């Protein structure tokens, strides 16, 4: 595939959530009263990617970070890549990026620049 037919994408994900701070209450000096504090928290993961050359972006919000949601995100990237072009996705080395997640229309490269899966057409 000619280099002018390759779209370079940059992908990452982040966790967003609410976690409470330490509980504080008014008390008489010298005492240590007990107070109930909410300990559970809610969070979600945002998977995002951008192709700077075209300005195209793709993102999903997921309850977990795993290879299943990574596959969904890569599917969105591949659908956003024009027909006849190839997507080269650069990402970090998270565990769910190491799976065999690609098809012939997409190539993954980790930030250490080791191909995760080499595409024979490149």
Tab-separated table of N, CA and C in Angstrom:
chain	number	residue	atom	x	y	z
A	1	UNK	N	0.852	-1.180	0.000
A	1	UNK	CA	0.000	0.000	0.000
A	1	UNK	C	0.893	1.237	0.000
A	2	UNK	N	0.567	2.209	-0.838
A	2	UNK	CA	1.320	3.453	-0.923
A	2	UNK	C	1.124	4.265	0.353
A	3	UNK	N	2.161	4.971	0.765
A	3	UNK	CA	2.093	5.754	1.999
A	3	UNK	C	1.039	6.853	1.937
A	4	UNK	N	0.734	7.349	0.733
A	4	UNK	CA	-0.288	8.394	0.640
A	4	UNK	C	-1.706	7.845	0.801
A	5	UNK	N	-1.851	6.540	0.975
A	5	UNK	CA	-3.156	5.907	1.195
A	5	UNK	C	-3.313	5.431	2.644
A	6	UNK	N	-2.390	5.849	3.529
A	6	UNK	CA	-2.423	5.432	4.933
A	6	UNK	C	-2.841	6.614	5.800
A	7	UNK	N	-3.837	6.392	6.646
A	7	UNK	CA	-4.265	7.385	7.629
A	7	UNK	C	-3.706	6.982	8.989
A	8	UNK	N	-2.932	7.880	9.600
A	8	UNK	CA	-2.361	7.620	10.923
A	8	UNK	C	-3.328	8.144	11.982
A	9	UNK	N	-3.722	7.256	12.882
A	9	UNK	CA	-4.617	7.583	13.992
A	9	UNK	C	-3.846	7.483	15.308
A	10	UNK	N	-4.206	8.305	16.281
A	10	UNK	CA	-3.658	8.234	17.634
A	10	UNK	C	-4.817	7.913	18.564
A	11	UNK	N	-4.648	6.869	19.395
A	11	UNK	CA	-5.744	6.352	20.216
A	11	UNK	C	-5.300	6.259	21.670
A	12	UNK	N	-6.222	6.526	22.585
A	12	UNK	CA	-5.980	6.312	24.008
A	12	UNK	C	-7.324	6.223	24.712
A	13	UNK	N	-7.286	5.831	25.963
A	13	UNK	CA	-8.497	5.788	26.764
A	13	UNK	C	-8.173	6.319	28.153
A	14	UNK	N	-9.226	6.795	28.840
A	14	UNK	CA	-9.056	7.362	30.172
A	14	UNK	C	-10.274	7.008	31.012
A	15	UNK	N	-10.039	6.889	32.319
A	15	UNK	CA	-11.136	6.611	33.248
A	15	UNK	C	-11.585	7.924	33.862
A	16	UNK	N	-12.883	8.140	33.884
A	16	UNK	CA	-13.476	9.309	34.509
A	16	UNK	C	-14.454	8.822	35.561
A	17	UNK	N	-14.447	9.470	36.723
A	17	UNK	CA	-15.374	9.023	37.743
A	17	UNK	C	-15.433	9.944	38.928
A	18	UNK	N	-16.288	9.569	39.836
A	18	UNK	CA	-16.509	10.317	41.058
A	18	UNK	C	-16.047	9.463	42.226
A	19	UNK	N	-15.142	10.014	43.019
A	19	UNK	CA	-14.710	9.336	44.235
A	19	UNK	C	-14.706	10.372	45.344
A	20	UNK	N	-15.335	10.049	46.446
A	20	UNK	CA	-15.507	11.024	47.517
A	20	UNK	C	-14.211	11.310	48.246
A	21	UNK	N	-14.161	12.502	48.824
A	21	UNK	CA	-13.011	12.906	49.633
A	21	UNK	C	-13.243	12.484	51.077
A	22	UNK	N	-12.283	12.734	51.920
A	22	UNK	CA	-12.393	12.405	53.343
A	22	UNK	C	-13.559	13.173	53.962
A	23	UNK	N	-14.326	12.492	54.805
A	23	UNK	CA	-15.461	13.112	55.481
A	23	UNK	C	-14.968	13.979	56.628
A	24	UNK	N	-15.556	15.156	56.760
A	24	UNK	CA	-15.221	16.058	57.869
A	24	UNK	C	-16.516	16.460	58.576
A	25	UNK	N	-16.456	16.531	59.910
A	25	UNK	CA	-17.619	16.978	60.680
A	25	UNK	C	-17.138	17.875	61.814
A	26	UNK	N	-18.077	18.705	62.318
A	26	UNK	CA	-17.773	19.536	63.483
A	26	UNK	C	-17.839	18.651	64.724
A	27	UNK	N	-16.884	18.852	65.647
A	27	UNK	CA	-16.878	18.068	66.888
A	27	UNK	C	-16.200	18.868	67.995
A	28	UNK	N	-16.496	18.482	69.219
A	28	UNK	CA	-15.863	19.110	70.368
A	28	UNK	C	-14.375	18.805	70.343
A	29	UNK	N	-13.555	19.803	70.658
A	29	UNK	CA	-12.103	19.640	70.647
A	29	UNK	C	-11.695	18.491	71.572
A	30	UNK	N	-10.793	17.647	71.050
A	30	UNK	CA	-10.324	16.515	71.833
A	30	UNK	C	-11.127	15.236	71.635
A	31	UNK	N	-12.248	15.273	70.912
A	31	UNK	CA	-13.040	14.061	70.661
A	31	UNK	C	-12.766	13.555	69.246
A	32	UNK	N	-13.073	12.285	69.013
A	32	UNK	CA	-12.919	11.660	67.693
A	32	UNK	C	-14.234	10.962	67.315
A	33	UNK	N	-15.217	11.743	66.898
A	33	UNK	CA	-16.508	11.140	66.546
A	33	UNK	C	-16.401	10.334	65.242
A	34	UNK	N	-17.275	9.365	65.104
A	34	UNK	CA	-17.339	8.556	63.885
A	34	UNK	C	-18.392	9.152	62.958
A	35	UNK	N	-18.134	9.047	61.667
A	35	UNK	CA	-19.095	9.528	60.666
A	35	UNK	C	-19.135	8.524	59.520
A	36	UNK	N	-20.328	8.329	58.990
A	36	UNK	CA	-20.501	7.427	57.859
A	36	UNK	C	-19.992	8.143	56.602
A	37	UNK	N	-19.237	7.425	55.802
A	37	UNK	CA	-18.683	7.997	54.575
A	37	UNK	C	-18.995	7.068	53.402
A	38	UNK	N	-19.410	7.644	52.294
A	38	UNK	CA	-19.663	6.858	51.093
A	38	UNK	C	-18.321	6.382	50.534
A	39	UNK	N	-18.153	5.051	50.395
A	39	UNK	CA	-16.880	4.502	49.942
A	39	UNK	C	-16.916	4.012	48.500
A	40	UNK	N	-18.094	3.745	47.968
A	40	UNK	CA	-18.168	3.278	46.583
A	40	UNK	C	-18.038	4.469	45.634
A	41	UNK	N	-17.694	4.180	44.392
A	41	UNK	CA	-17.596	5.238	43.404
A	41	UNK	C	-18.010	4.707	42.043
A	42	UNK	N	-18.406	5.610	41.191
A	42	UNK	CA	-18.837	5.286	39.836
A	42	UNK	C	-17.793	5.801	38.865
A	43	UNK	N	-17.536	5.051	37.789
A	43	UNK	CA	-16.611	5.528	36.779
A	43	UNK	C	-16.985	4.959	35.419
A	44	UNK	N	-16.429	5.562	34.398
A	44	UNK	CA	-16.620	5.109	33.019
A	44	UNK	C	-15.314	5.358	32.276
A	45	UNK	N	-15.145	4.668	31.173
A	45	UNK	CA	-13.943	4.817	30.359
A	45	UNK	C	-14.310	5.485	29.043
A	46	UNK	N	-13.502	6.437	28.639
A	46	UNK	CA	-13.666	7.096	27.357
A	46	UNK	C	-12.539	6.634	26.446
A	47	UNK	N	-12.899	5.977	25.349
A	47	UNK	CA	-11.946	5.582	24.320
A	47	UNK	C	-12.013	6.663	23.245
A	48	UNK	N	-10.864	7.231	22.880
A	48	UNK	CA	-10.870	8.280	21.871
A	48	UNK	C	-9.734	8.098	20.879
A	49	UNK	N	-9.965	8.539	19.654
A	49	UNK	CA	-8.938	8.474	18.610
A	49	UNK	C	-9.113	9.658	17.681
A	50	UNK	N	-7.990	10.106	17.111
A	50	UNK	CA	-8.015	11.205	16.162
A	50	UNK	C	-7.051	10.913	15.015
A	51	UNK	N	-7.456	11.303	13.830
A	51	UNK	CA	-6.590	11.270	12.655
A	51	UNK	C	-6.293	12.730	12.324
A	52	UNK	N	-5.107	13.250	12.704
A	52	UNK	CA	-4.815	14.677	12.504
A	52	UNK	C	-4.850	15.108	11.036
A	53	UNK	N	-4.499	14.223	10.118
A	53	UNK	CA	-4.461	14.592	8.700
A	53	UNK	C	-5.850	14.909	8.149
A	54	UNK	N	-6.857	14.183	8.616
A	54	UNK	CA	-8.214	14.383	8.108
A	54	UNK	C	-9.113	15.131	9.090
A	55	UNK	N	-8.687	15.216	10.359
A	55	UNK	CA	-9.514	15.840	11.385
A	55	UNK	C	-10.628	14.947	11.885
A	56	UNK	N	-10.626	13.690	11.471
A	56	UNK	CA	-11.657	12.744	11.875
A	56	UNK	C	-11.394	12.264	13.297
A	57	UNK	N	-12.452	12.136	14.079
A	57	UNK	CA	-12.342	11.614	15.442
A	57	UNK	C	-13.374	10.514	15.642
A	58	UNK	N	-13.066	9.608	16.546
A	58	UNK	CA	-13.998	8.556	16.951
A	58	UNK	C	-13.853	8.355	18.449
A	59	UNK	N	-14.972	8.114	19.134
A	59	UNK	CA	-14.930	7.894	20.580
A	59	UNK	C	-16.119	7.047	21.018
A	60	UNK	N	-15.915	6.309	22.094
A	60	UNK	CA	-17.011	5.593	22.750
A	60	UNK	C	-16.838	5.731	24.252
A	61	UNK	N	-17.935	5.611	24.975
A	61	UNK	CA	-17.916	5.575	26.438
A	61	UNK	C	-18.301	4.161	26.831
A	62	UNK	N	-17.490	3.554	27.711
A	62	UNK	CA	-17.711	2.163	28.103
A	62	UNK	C	-17.594	2.020	29.620
A	63	UNK	N	-18.235	0.999	30.194
A	63	UNK	CA	-18.145	0.791	31.642
A	63	UNK	C	-16.825	0.161	32.081
A	64	UNK	N	-16.074	-0.437	31.149
A	64	UNK	CA	-14.824	-1.119	31.493
A	64	UNK	C	-13.792	-0.865	30.406
A	65	UNK	N	-12.535	-1.100	30.734
A	65	UNK	CA	-11.463	-1.068	29.738
A	65	UNK	C	-11.038	-2.515	29.514
A	66	UNK	N	-11.370	-3.064	28.354
A	66	UNK	CA	-10.988	-4.433	28.030
A	66	UNK	C	-10.935	-4.606	26.516
A	67	UNK	N	-10.544	-5.791	26.073
A	67	UNK	CA	-10.372	-6.018	24.635
A	67	UNK	C	-11.701	-5.977	23.881
A	68	UNK	N	-12.812	-6.299	24.534
A	68	UNK	CA	-14.121	-6.241	23.872
A	68	UNK	C	-14.457	-4.811	23.449
A	69	UNK	N	-14.293	-3.871	24.379
A	69	UNK	CA	-14.582	-2.477	24.046
A	69	UNK	C	-13.512	-1.898	23.129
A	70	UNK	N	-12.283	-2.375	23.253
A	70	UNK	CA	-11.231	-1.940	22.332
A	70	UNK	C	-11.578	-2.365	20.910
A	71	UNK	N	-12.094	-3.584	20.753
A	71	UNK	CA	-12.506	-4.064	19.432
A	71	UNK	C	-13.604	-3.165	18.861
A	72	UNK	N	-14.587	-2.791	19.687
A	72	UNK	CA	-15.653	-1.902	19.224
A	72	UNK	C	-15.084	-0.566	18.759
A	73	UNK	N	-14.125	-0.046	19.515
A	73	UNK	CA	-13.526	1.238	19.146
A	73	UNK	C	-12.744	1.124	17.837
A	74	UNK	N	-11.978	0.059	17.679
A	74	UNK	CA	-11.237	-0.139	16.429
A	74	UNK	C	-12.187	-0.313	15.244
A	75	UNK	N	-13.338	-0.924	15.472
A	75	UNK	CA	-14.341	-1.059	14.423
A	75	UNK	C	-14.839	0.315	13.978
A	76	UNK	N	-15.066	1.213	14.946
A	76	UNK	CA	-15.476	2.581	14.601
A	76	UNK	C	-14.400	3.289	13.785
A	77	UNK	N	-13.141	3.101	14.181
A	77	UNK	CA	-12.034	3.724	13.450
A	77	UNK	C	-11.985	3.187	12.019
A	78	UNK	N	-12.130	1.876	11.869
A	78	UNK	CA	-12.070	1.289	10.529
A	78	UNK	C	-13.238	1.768	9.660
A	79	UNK	N	-14.415	1.941	10.257
A	79	UNK	CA	-15.567	2.434	9.502
A	79	UNK	C	-15.389	3.902	9.113
A	80	UNK	N	-14.642	4.667	9.924
A	80	UNK	CA	-14.410	6.081	9.626
A	80	UNK	C	-13.302	6.278	8.595
A	81	UNK	N	-12.516	5.246	8.356
A	81	UNK	CA	-11.450	5.318	7.362
A	81	UNK	C	-12.057	5.089	5.979
A	82	UNK	N	-11.770	6.003	5.065
A	82	UNK	CA	-12.354	5.921	3.726
A	82	UNK	C	-12.004	4.614	3.040
A	83	UNK	N	-12.898	4.154	2.192
A	83	UNK	CA	-12.671	2.944	1.420
A	83	UNK	C	-11.421	3.124	0.556
A	84	UNK	N	-10.586	2.090	0.490
A	84	UNK	CA	-9.351	2.142	-0.286
A	84	UNK	C	-8.180	2.709	0.476
A	85	UNK	N	-8.409	3.113	1.736
A	85	UNK	CA	-7.332	3.634	2.577
A	85	UNK	C	-7.069	2.636	3.697
A	86	UNK	N	-5.949	2.796	4.373
A	86	UNK	CA	-5.552	1.895	5.461
A	86	UNK	C	-5.337	2.719	6.717
A	87	UNK	N	-5.826	2.242	7.855
A	87	UNK	CA	-5.667	2.939	9.133
A	87	UNK	C	-4.478	2.360	9.889
A	88	UNK	N	-3.558	3.218	10.299
A	88	UNK	CA	-2.433	2.853	11.155
A	88	UNK	C	-2.714	3.497	12.504
A	89	UNK	N	-2.993	2.693	13.532
A	89	UNK	CA	-3.414	3.200	14.839
A	89	UNK	C	-2.242	3.097	15.810
A	90	UNK	N	-1.816	4.247	16.347
A	90	UNK	CA	-0.721	4.292	17.324
A	90	UNK	C	-1.347	4.409	18.703
A	91	UNK	N	-0.915	3.522	19.630
A	91	UNK	CA	-1.496	3.474	20.970
A	91	UNK	C	-0.436	3.080	21.996
A	92	UNK	N	-0.795	3.183	23.273
A	92	UNK	CA	0.135	2.770	24.325
A	92	UNK	C	0.111	1.254	24.488
A	93	UNK	N	0.829	0.742	25.463
A	93	UNK	CA	0.971	-0.701	25.619
A	93	UNK	C	0.045	-1.338	26.636
A	94	UNK	N	-1.174	-0.830	26.798
A	94	UNK	CA	-2.128	-1.417	27.744
A	94	UNK	C	-2.406	-2.876	27.391
A	95	UNK	N	-2.727	-3.677	28.368
A	95	UNK	CA	-2.931	-5.106	28.184
A	95	UNK	C	-3.983	-5.454	27.163
A	96	UNK	N	-5.062	-4.680	27.096
A	96	UNK	CA	-6.125	-4.985	26.148
A	96	UNK	C	-5.767	-4.541	24.730
A	97	UNK	N	-4.604	-3.897	24.548
A	97	UNK	CA	-4.129	-3.552	23.201
A	97	UNK	C	-3.285	-4.672	22.608
A	98	UNK	N	-2.902	-5.634	23.394
A	98	UNK	CA	-2.002	-6.681	22.951
A	98	UNK	C	-2.714	-7.840	22.265
A	99	UNK	N	-4.005	-7.855	22.314
A	99	UNK	CA	-4.759	-8.939	21.697
A	99	UNK	C	-4.684	-8.836	20.177
A	100	UNK	N	-4.997	-9.921	19.510
A	100	UNK	CA	-5.059	-9.919	18.055
A	100	UNK	C	-6.379	-9.278	17.652
A	101	UNK	N	-6.394	-7.951	17.580
A	101	UNK	CA	-7.625	-7.195	17.395
A	101	UNK	C	-7.808	-6.647	15.990
A	102	UNK	N	-6.899	-6.927	15.081
A	102	UNK	CA	-6.934	-6.227	13.801
A	102	UNK	C	-7.415	-7.107	12.666
A	103	UNK	N	-7.817	-6.450	11.629
A	103	UNK	CA	-8.170	-7.082	10.355
A	103	UNK	C	-7.169	-6.571	9.327
A	104	UNK	N	-7.370	-6.881	8.061
A	104	UNK	CA	-6.444	-6.467	7.020
A	104	UNK	C	-6.497	-4.977	6.713
A	105	UNK	N	-7.515	-4.269	7.209
A	105	UNK	CA	-7.667	-2.859	6.890
A	105	UNK	C	-7.114	-1.942	7.975
A	106	UNK	N	-6.496	-2.513	9.013
A	106	UNK	CA	-5.997	-1.706	10.126
A	106	UNK	C	-4.729	-2.345	10.676
A	107	UNK	N	-3.768	-1.511	11.089
A	107	UNK	CA	-2.527	-1.989	11.704
A	107	UNK	C	-2.355	-1.249	13.018
A	108	UNK	N	-1.981	-1.970	14.079
A	108	UNK	CA	-1.749	-1.366	15.383
A	108	UNK	C	-0.253	-1.259	15.633
A	109	UNK	N	0.168	-0.128	16.205
A	109	UNK	CA	1.568	0.069	16.580
A	109	UNK	C	1.575	0.620	18.000
A	110	UNK	N	2.360	-0.015	18.889
A	110	UNK	CA	2.445	0.482	20.259
A	110	UNK	C	3.419	1.647	20.314
A	111	UNK	N	3.380	2.427	21.388
A	111	UNK	CA	4.271	3.580	21.522
A	111	UNK	C	5.735	3.189	21.587
A	112	UNK	N	6.015	1.917	21.874
A	112	UNK	CA	7.401	1.463	21.844
A	112	UNK	C	7.817	1.143	20.406
A	113	UNK	N	6.903	1.371	19.452
A	113	UNK	CA	7.112	1.183	18.019
A	113	UNK	C	7.420	-0.254	17.658
A	114	UNK	N	6.823	-1.189	18.393
A	114	UNK	CA	6.843	-2.595	18.029
A	114	UNK	C	5.489	-2.885	17.409
A	115	UNK	N	5.436	-3.380	16.180
A	115	UNK	CA	4.132	-3.700	15.601
A	115	UNK	C	3.431	-4.769	16.437
A	116	UNK	N	2.184	-4.530	16.791
A	116	UNK	CA	1.405	-5.510	17.531
A	116	UNK	C	0.997	-6.639	16.573
A	117	UNK	N	0.623	-6.272	15.373
A	117	UNK	CA	0.324	-7.263	14.350
A	117	UNK	C	0.760	-6.672	13.023
A	118	UNK	N	1.642	-7.335	12.368
A	118	UNK	CA	2.142	-6.848	11.097
A	118	UNK	C	1.171	-7.206	9.985
A	119	UNK	N	0.796	-6.240	9.187
A	119	UNK	CA	-0.094	-6.463	8.063
A	119	UNK	C	0.760	-6.753	6.842
A	120	UNK	N	0.499	-7.847	6.158
A	120	UNK	CA	1.331	-8.281	5.043
A	120	UNK	C	1.188	-7.394	3.807
A	121	UNK	N	0.144	-6.563	3.764
A	121	UNK	CA	-0.058	-5.713	2.577
A	121	UNK	C	0.724	-4.416	2.636
A	122	UNK	N	1.338	-4.100	3.775
A	122	UNK	CA	2.099	-2.854	3.892
A	122	UNK	C	3.511	-3.017	3.432
